[in-house]
Amino acid sequence: MGNFKFIKTSIKDLYIIQPEIFNDNRGYFIESYNKEDFYKAGLTMNFIQDNESKSTEGVLRGLHFQTQNTQGKLVRVIVGEVYDVAVDLRKESPTFGKYEGIILSQDNKKQLYIPEGFAHGFLVLSKIAIIAYKCTNYYAPKYDSGIIWNDEDININWPIDNINKLILSEKDKNQKKLKDIEIPFEYK
Ligand SMILES: Cc1cn([C@H]2C[C@H](O)[C@@H](COP(=O)(O)OP(=O)(O)O[C@H]3O[C@H](C)C(=O)[C@H](O)[C@H]3O)O2)c(=O)[nH]c1=O
């Protein structure tokens, strides 16, 4: 049907996807994923796990990746608004260590496709946010890894208005810096 716009970003293989929003007097309808449309756009990944998480304002989840079973993720916001961030961790990539940040929201319905070999995280900007994302590989906690959210070498410009309101898991409070971890991802 071609209900999607696929927008390239400054980082190779990282895409913003804009589904067509069908509004009427009842509300809205979107196709949130369509394999044929994605394949035609060259996004030929195979999603095998869907996730959903709810967070309150000021929650920052990230920056996460799996060192094996690495996951490509198609991220969208069902309720609320988040600042979503992907960091290129592919060795030899010309954009290694660079990030792209984007507002995903219930209103803009934008999605971010984060390829394998990236770290992912988001900051909740609304009272609550419910995010849903498709993954190209299964959860593998023994390969769970991450980078600290405020790593100065990545220097993410998180839209935080009050640092005291930041809510992090214990794990995320203690993530390592990019320069202190072994990066396993090749750049294809
Ligand atoms: C990720 C995941 C978690 N869990 C269980 C394990 C824990 O008992 C609980 C919370 O896990 P965690 O604190 O790792 O959840 P997040 O901090 O939201 O982690 C995610 O946040 C960032 C933004 C991501 O992109 C990843 O999907 C993932 O790392 O859910 C599962 O059962 N399956 C899963 O795929």
mmCIF file of C-alpha atoms and ligand atoms in Angstrom:
data_model
loop_
_atom_site.group_PDB
_atom_site.id
_atom_site.type_symbol
_atom_site.label_atom_id
_atom_site.label_comp_id
_atom_site.label_asym_id
_atom_site.label_seq_id
_atom_site.Cartn_x
_atom_site.Cartn_y
_atom_site.Cartn_z
ATOM 1 C CA MET A 1 0.000 0.000 0.000
ATOM 2 C CA GLY A 2 2.982 2.317 0.489
ATOM 3 C CA ASN A 3 1.870 3.957 3.687
ATOM 4 C CA PHE A 4 5.416 4.784 4.789
ATOM 5 C CA LYS A 5 8.084 7.417 4.164
ATOM 6 C CA PHE A 6 11.632 6.096 4.784
ATOM 7 C CA ILE A 7 14.008 8.896 5.706
ATOM 8 C CA LYS A 8 17.767 8.426 5.739
ATOM 9 C CA THR A 9 19.758 10.014 8.574
ATOM 10 C CA SER A 10 23.361 11.205 8.873
ATOM 11 C CA ILE A 11 24.269 7.675 9.999
ATOM 12 C CA LYS A 12 24.290 4.921 7.375
ATOM 13 C CA ASP A 13 21.530 2.263 7.829
ATOM 14 C CA LEU A 14 19.760 4.312 10.569
ATOM 15 C CA TYR A 15 16.312 5.302 9.271
ATOM 16 C CA ILE A 16 13.427 7.463 10.416
ATOM 17 C CA ILE A 17 10.129 5.970 9.282
ATOM 18 C CA GLN A 18 6.977 8.063 8.977
ATOM 19 C CA PRO A 19 3.787 6.005 8.669
ATOM 20 C CA GLU A 20 0.797 7.629 6.997
ATOM 21 C CA ILE A 21 -1.739 8.643 9.685
ATOM 22 C CA PHE A 22 -5.380 8.142 8.714
ATOM 23 C CA ASN A 23 -7.361 10.536 10.944
ATOM 24 C CA ASP A 24 -11.140 10.643 10.992
ATOM 25 C CA ASN A 25 -13.922 11.612 13.389
ATOM 26 C CA ARG A 26 -13.313 8.363 15.369
ATOM 27 C CA GLY A 27 -9.575 8.834 15.902
ATOM 28 C CA TYR A 28 -6.685 7.530 13.821
ATOM 29 C CA PHE A 29 -5.363 4.420 12.036
ATOM 30 C CA ILE A 30 -1.800 3.580 11.022
ATOM 31 C CA GLU A 31 -0.029 0.549 9.737
ATOM 32 C CA SER A 32 2.882 0.412 12.213
ATOM 33 C CA TYR A 33 4.804 -2.145 10.158
ATOM 34 C CA ASN A 34 4.401 -3.719 6.721
ATOM 35 C CA LYS A 35 6.994 -6.276 5.635
ATOM 36 C CA GLU A 36 6.469 -5.744 1.904
ATOM 37 C CA ASP A 37 6.782 -1.942 2.141
ATOM 38 C CA PHE A 38 9.886 -2.219 4.319
ATOM 39 C CA TYR A 39 11.497 -4.796 2.012
ATOM 40 C CA LYS A 40 10.796 -2.592 -1.019
ATOM 41 C CA ALA A 41 12.651 0.205 0.824
ATOM 42 C CA GLY A 42 15.599 -2.140 1.402
ATOM 43 C CA LEU A 43 14.775 -2.736 5.077
ATOM 44 C CA THR A 44 14.864 -6.510 4.805
ATOM 45 C CA MET A 45 15.297 -7.352 8.475
ATOM 46 C CA ASN A 46 13.289 -10.085 10.125
ATOM 47 C CA PHE A 47 11.693 -9.154 13.462
ATOM 48 C CA ILE A 48 11.304 -12.012 15.923
ATOM 49 C CA GLN A 49 10.506 -10.316 19.236
ATOM 50 C CA ASP A 50 8.193 -7.417 20.134
ATOM 51 C CA ASN A 51 8.742 -5.400 23.319
ATOM 52 C CA GLU A 52 6.711 -2.797 25.190
ATOM 53 C CA SER A 53 7.695 -0.673 28.165
ATOM 54 C CA LYS A 54 5.998 2.069 30.159
ATOM 55 C CA SER A 55 7.991 4.773 31.912
ATOM 56 C CA THR A 56 7.233 7.923 33.844
ATOM 57 C CA GLU A 57 8.551 11.415 33.135
ATOM 58 C CA GLY A 58 12.304 11.762 33.600
ATOM 59 C CA VAL A 59 13.050 8.063 33.119
ATOM 60 C CA LEU A 60 16.110 7.433 30.980
ATOM 61 C CA ARG A 61 16.595 3.847 29.802
ATOM 62 C CA GLY A 62 19.905 3.174 28.118
ATOM 63 C CA LEU A 63 22.323 3.162 26.455
ATOM 64 C CA HIS A 64 21.869 -0.551 25.828
ATOM 65 C CA PHE A 65 23.062 -3.185 23.393
ATOM 66 C CA GLN A 66 23.736 -6.905 23.358
ATOM 67 C CA THR A 67 27.300 -7.964 22.531
ATOM 68 C CA GLN A 68 25.969 -11.111 20.868
ATOM 69 C CA ASN A 69 22.493 -11.783 19.525
ATOM 70 C CA THR A 70 22.790 -8.101 18.627
ATOM 71 C CA GLN A 71 19.358 -6.574 18.011
ATOM 72 C CA GLY A 72 18.088 -4.310 15.296
ATOM 73 C CA LYS A 73 15.101 -2.356 16.727
ATOM 74 C CA LEU A 74 12.112 -0.621 15.201
ATOM 75 C CA VAL A 75 11.032 1.804 17.935
ATOM 76 C CA ARG A 76 7.768 3.752 18.228
ATOM 77 C CA VAL A 77 5.831 5.592 20.907
ATOM 78 C CA ILE A 78 2.219 4.631 21.529
ATOM 79 C CA VAL A 79 1.563 7.014 24.437
ATOM 80 C CA GLY A 80 3.496 10.146 25.344
ATOM 81 C CA GLU A 81 6.762 11.524 24.008
ATOM 82 C CA VAL A 82 10.407 10.456 24.257
ATOM 83 C CA TYR A 83 13.783 11.656 23.023
ATOM 84 C CA ASP A 84 15.109 8.514 21.367
ATOM 85 C CA VAL A 85 18.837 8.019 20.766
ATOM 86 C CA ALA A 86 20.887 5.574 18.706
ATOM 87 C CA VAL A 87 24.709 5.450 18.910
ATOM 88 C CA ASP A 88 26.796 3.878 16.133
ATOM 89 C CA LEU A 89 29.088 1.232 17.696
ATOM 90 C CA ARG A 90 30.247 -0.415 14.487
ATOM 91 C CA LYS A 91 34.063 -0.444 14.418
ATOM 92 C CA GLU A 92 35.532 1.233 11.272
ATOM 93 C CA SER A 93 32.185 2.987 10.698
ATOM 94 C CA PRO A 94 32.842 6.585 9.590
ATOM 95 C CA THR A 95 30.228 7.570 12.179
ATOM 96 C CA PHE A 96 31.559 5.356 15.004
ATOM 97 C CA GLY A 97 30.584 6.905 18.354
ATOM 98 C CA LYS A 98 28.209 9.356 16.684
ATOM 99 C CA TYR A 99 24.535 9.537 17.729
ATOM 100 C CA GLU A 100 21.221 10.532 16.246
ATOM 101 C CA GLY A 101 18.477 11.805 18.556
ATOM 102 C CA ILE A 102 14.829 12.216 17.605
ATOM 103 C CA ILE A 103 11.514 13.006 19.287
ATOM 104 C CA LEU A 104 9.155 10.061 18.895
ATOM 105 C CA SER A 105 5.620 10.731 20.079
ATOM 106 C CA GLN A 106 2.012 9.606 20.057
ATOM 107 C CA ASP A 107 1.319 12.608 17.823
ATOM 108 C CA ASN A 108 4.083 12.403 15.213
ATOM 109 C CA LYS A 109 3.939 8.571 15.088
ATOM 110 C CA LYS A 110 7.520 8.620 13.875
ATOM 111 C CA GLN A 111 9.602 5.450 14.194
ATOM 112 C CA LEU A 112 13.356 4.936 14.371
ATOM 113 C CA TYR A 113 14.953 1.852 12.832
ATOM 114 C CA ILE A 114 18.126 1.188 14.800
ATOM 115 C CA PRO A 115 20.330 -1.379 13.058
ATOM 116 C CA GLU A 116 22.334 -4.104 14.750
ATOM 117 C CA GLY A 117 25.606 -2.697 16.099
ATOM 118 C CA PHE A 118 24.056 0.334 17.792
ATOM 119 C CA ALA A 119 23.355 1.290 21.399
ATOM 120 C CA HIS A 120 19.814 2.483 22.100
ATOM 121 C CA GLY A 121 18.301 4.643 24.812
ATOM 122 C CA PHE A 122 15.506 7.128 25.415
ATOM 123 C CA LEU A 123 14.454 9.876 27.829
ATOM 124 C CA VAL A 124 10.769 10.288 28.696
ATOM 125 C CA LEU A 125 9.513 13.843 28.152
ATOM 126 C CA SER A 126 5.804 13.321 28.906
ATOM 127 C CA LYS A 127 4.047 12.383 32.161
ATOM 128 C CA ILE A 128 4.155 8.770 31.017
ATOM 129 C CA ALA A 129 5.380 7.085 27.843
ATOM 130 C CA ILE A 130 4.586 3.681 26.448
ATOM 131 C CA ILE A 131 7.023 2.521 23.802
ATOM 132 C CA ALA A 132 6.794 -0.543 21.601
ATOM 133 C CA TYR A 133 9.653 -1.932 19.549
ATOM 134 C CA LYS A 134 10.303 -4.862 17.276
ATOM 135 C CA CYS A 135 13.646 -6.679 17.580
ATOM 136 C CA THR A 136 15.638 -8.748 15.079
ATOM 137 C CA ASN A 137 17.040 -11.002 17.778
ATOM 138 C CA TYR A 138 16.005 -12.487 21.113
ATOM 139 C CA TYR A 139 16.752 -11.042 24.540
ATOM 140 C CA ALA A 140 20.007 -12.503 25.807
ATOM 141 C CA PRO A 141 20.749 -11.128 29.297
ATOM 142 C CA LYS A 142 24.172 -12.746 29.463
ATOM 143 C CA TYR A 143 25.155 -10.540 26.494
ATOM 144 C CA ASP A 144 23.467 -7.427 27.899
ATOM 145 C CA SER A 145 25.839 -4.454 27.877
ATOM 146 C CA GLY A 146 25.693 -0.693 27.824
ATOM 147 C CA ILE A 147 27.317 2.725 27.888
ATOM 148 C CA ILE A 148 26.707 5.439 30.469
ATOM 149 C CA TRP A 149 24.031 7.897 29.296
ATOM 150 C CA ASN A 150 26.227 11.002 29.754
ATOM 151 C CA ASP A 151 29.445 9.702 28.214
ATOM 152 C CA GLU A 152 31.321 12.888 27.316
ATOM 153 C CA ASP A 153 32.893 11.267 24.225
ATOM 154 C CA ILE A 154 29.402 10.778 22.738
ATOM 155 C CA ASN A 155 28.098 13.982 24.293
ATOM 156 C CA ILE A 156 24.364 13.398 23.786
ATOM 157 C CA ASN A 157 22.397 16.611 24.144
ATOM 158 C CA TRP A 158 19.590 15.066 26.245
ATOM 159 C CA PRO A 159 16.713 17.564 26.646
ATOM 160 C CA ILE A 160 16.834 17.335 30.454
ATOM 161 C CA ASP A 161 15.304 20.334 32.179
ATOM 162 C CA ASN A 162 16.040 19.131 35.709
ATOM 163 C CA ILE A 163 18.874 16.640 36.289
ATOM 164 C CA ASN A 164 17.461 15.903 39.757
ATOM 165 C CA LYS A 165 14.342 14.482 38.152
ATOM 166 C CA LEU A 166 16.307 11.876 36.166
ATOM 167 C CA ILE A 167 15.229 8.301 36.979
ATOM 168 C CA LEU A 168 17.714 5.542 36.101
ATOM 169 C CA SER A 169 17.861 1.838 36.958
ATOM 170 C CA GLU A 170 20.784 0.831 39.215
ATOM 171 C CA LYS A 171 22.249 -0.870 36.164
ATOM 172 C CA ASP A 172 22.048 2.320 34.113
ATOM 173 C CA LYS A 173 23.590 4.417 36.883
ATOM 174 C CA ASN A 174 26.688 2.212 36.622
ATOM 175 C CA GLN A 175 27.172 1.684 32.897
ATOM 176 C CA LYS A 176 30.725 2.082 31.549
ATOM 177 C CA LYS A 177 32.151 4.723 29.229
ATOM 178 C CA LEU A 178 32.548 3.896 25.543
ATOM 179 C CA LYS A 179 36.354 4.096 25.822
ATOM 180 C CA ASP A 180 36.346 1.481 28.587
ATOM 181 C CA ILE A 181 34.431 -1.264 26.785
ATOM 182 C CA GLU A 182 35.340 -3.795 24.115
ATOM 183 C CA ILE A 183 33.199 -3.151 21.039
ATOM 184 C CA PRO A 184 32.398 -6.292 19.093
ATOM 185 C CA PHE A 185 30.515 -4.856 16.108
ATOM 186 C CA GLU A 186 31.921 -4.925 12.587
ATOM 187 C CA TYR A 187 30.839 -2.371 9.962
ATOM 188 C CA LYS A 188 29.385 -4.084 6.898
HETATM 189 C C1 LIG B 1 14.956 -5.992 27.490
HETATM 190 C C2 LIG B 1 14.213 -7.138 28.099
HETATM 191 C C3 LIG B 1 13.992 -7.208 29.461
HETATM 192 N N1 LIG B 1 13.323 -8.271 29.992
HETATM 193 C C4 LIG B 1 13.091 -8.272 31.449
HETATM 194 C C5 LIG B 1 14.378 -8.311 32.261
HETATM 195 C C6 LIG B 1 14.084 -7.453 33.449
HETATM 196 O O1 LIG B 1 13.567 -8.233 34.514
HETATM 197 C C7 LIG B 1 12.992 -6.491 32.994
HETATM 198 C C8 LIG B 1 13.497 -5.096 32.744
HETATM 199 O O2 LIG B 1 14.654 -5.216 31.929
HETATM 200 P P1 LIG B 1 15.586 -3.984 31.694
HETATM 201 O O3 LIG B 1 15.758 -3.214 32.971
HETATM 202 O O4 LIG B 1 16.828 -4.474 30.978
HETATM 203 O O5 LIG B 1 14.687 -3.091 30.711
HETATM 204 P P2 LIG B 1 15.144 -1.762 29.961
HETATM 205 O O6 LIG B 1 16.013 -0.911 30.848
HETATM 206 O O7 LIG B 1 13.907 -1.182 29.388
HETATM 207 O O8 LIG B 1 16.064 -2.298 28.784
HETATM 208 C C9 LIG B 1 15.771 -2.051 27.437
HETATM 209 O O9 LIG B 1 16.000 -0.687 27.229
HETATM 210 C C10 LIG B 1 16.588 -0.279 26.038
HETATM 211 C C11 LIG B 1 16.028 1.069 25.694
HETATM 212 C C12 LIG B 1 16.592 -1.230 24.916
HETATM 213 O O10 LIG B 1 16.662 -0.853 23.753
HETATM 214 C C13 LIG B 1 16.611 -2.677 25.207
HETATM 215 O O11 LIG B 1 15.503 -3.317 24.607
HETATM 216 C C14 LIG B 1 16.624 -2.995 26.631
HETATM 217 O O12 LIG B 1 17.963 -2.945 27.095
HETATM 218 O O13 LIG B 1 12.454 -7.042 31.786
HETATM 219 C C15 LIG B 1 12.851 -9.312 29.217
HETATM 220 O O14 LIG B 1 12.243 -10.281 29.722
HETATM 221 N N2 LIG B 1 13.073 -9.262 27.858
HETATM 222 C C16 LIG B 1 13.728 -8.227 27.263
HETATM 223 O O15 LIG B 1 13.889 -8.217 26.012
#
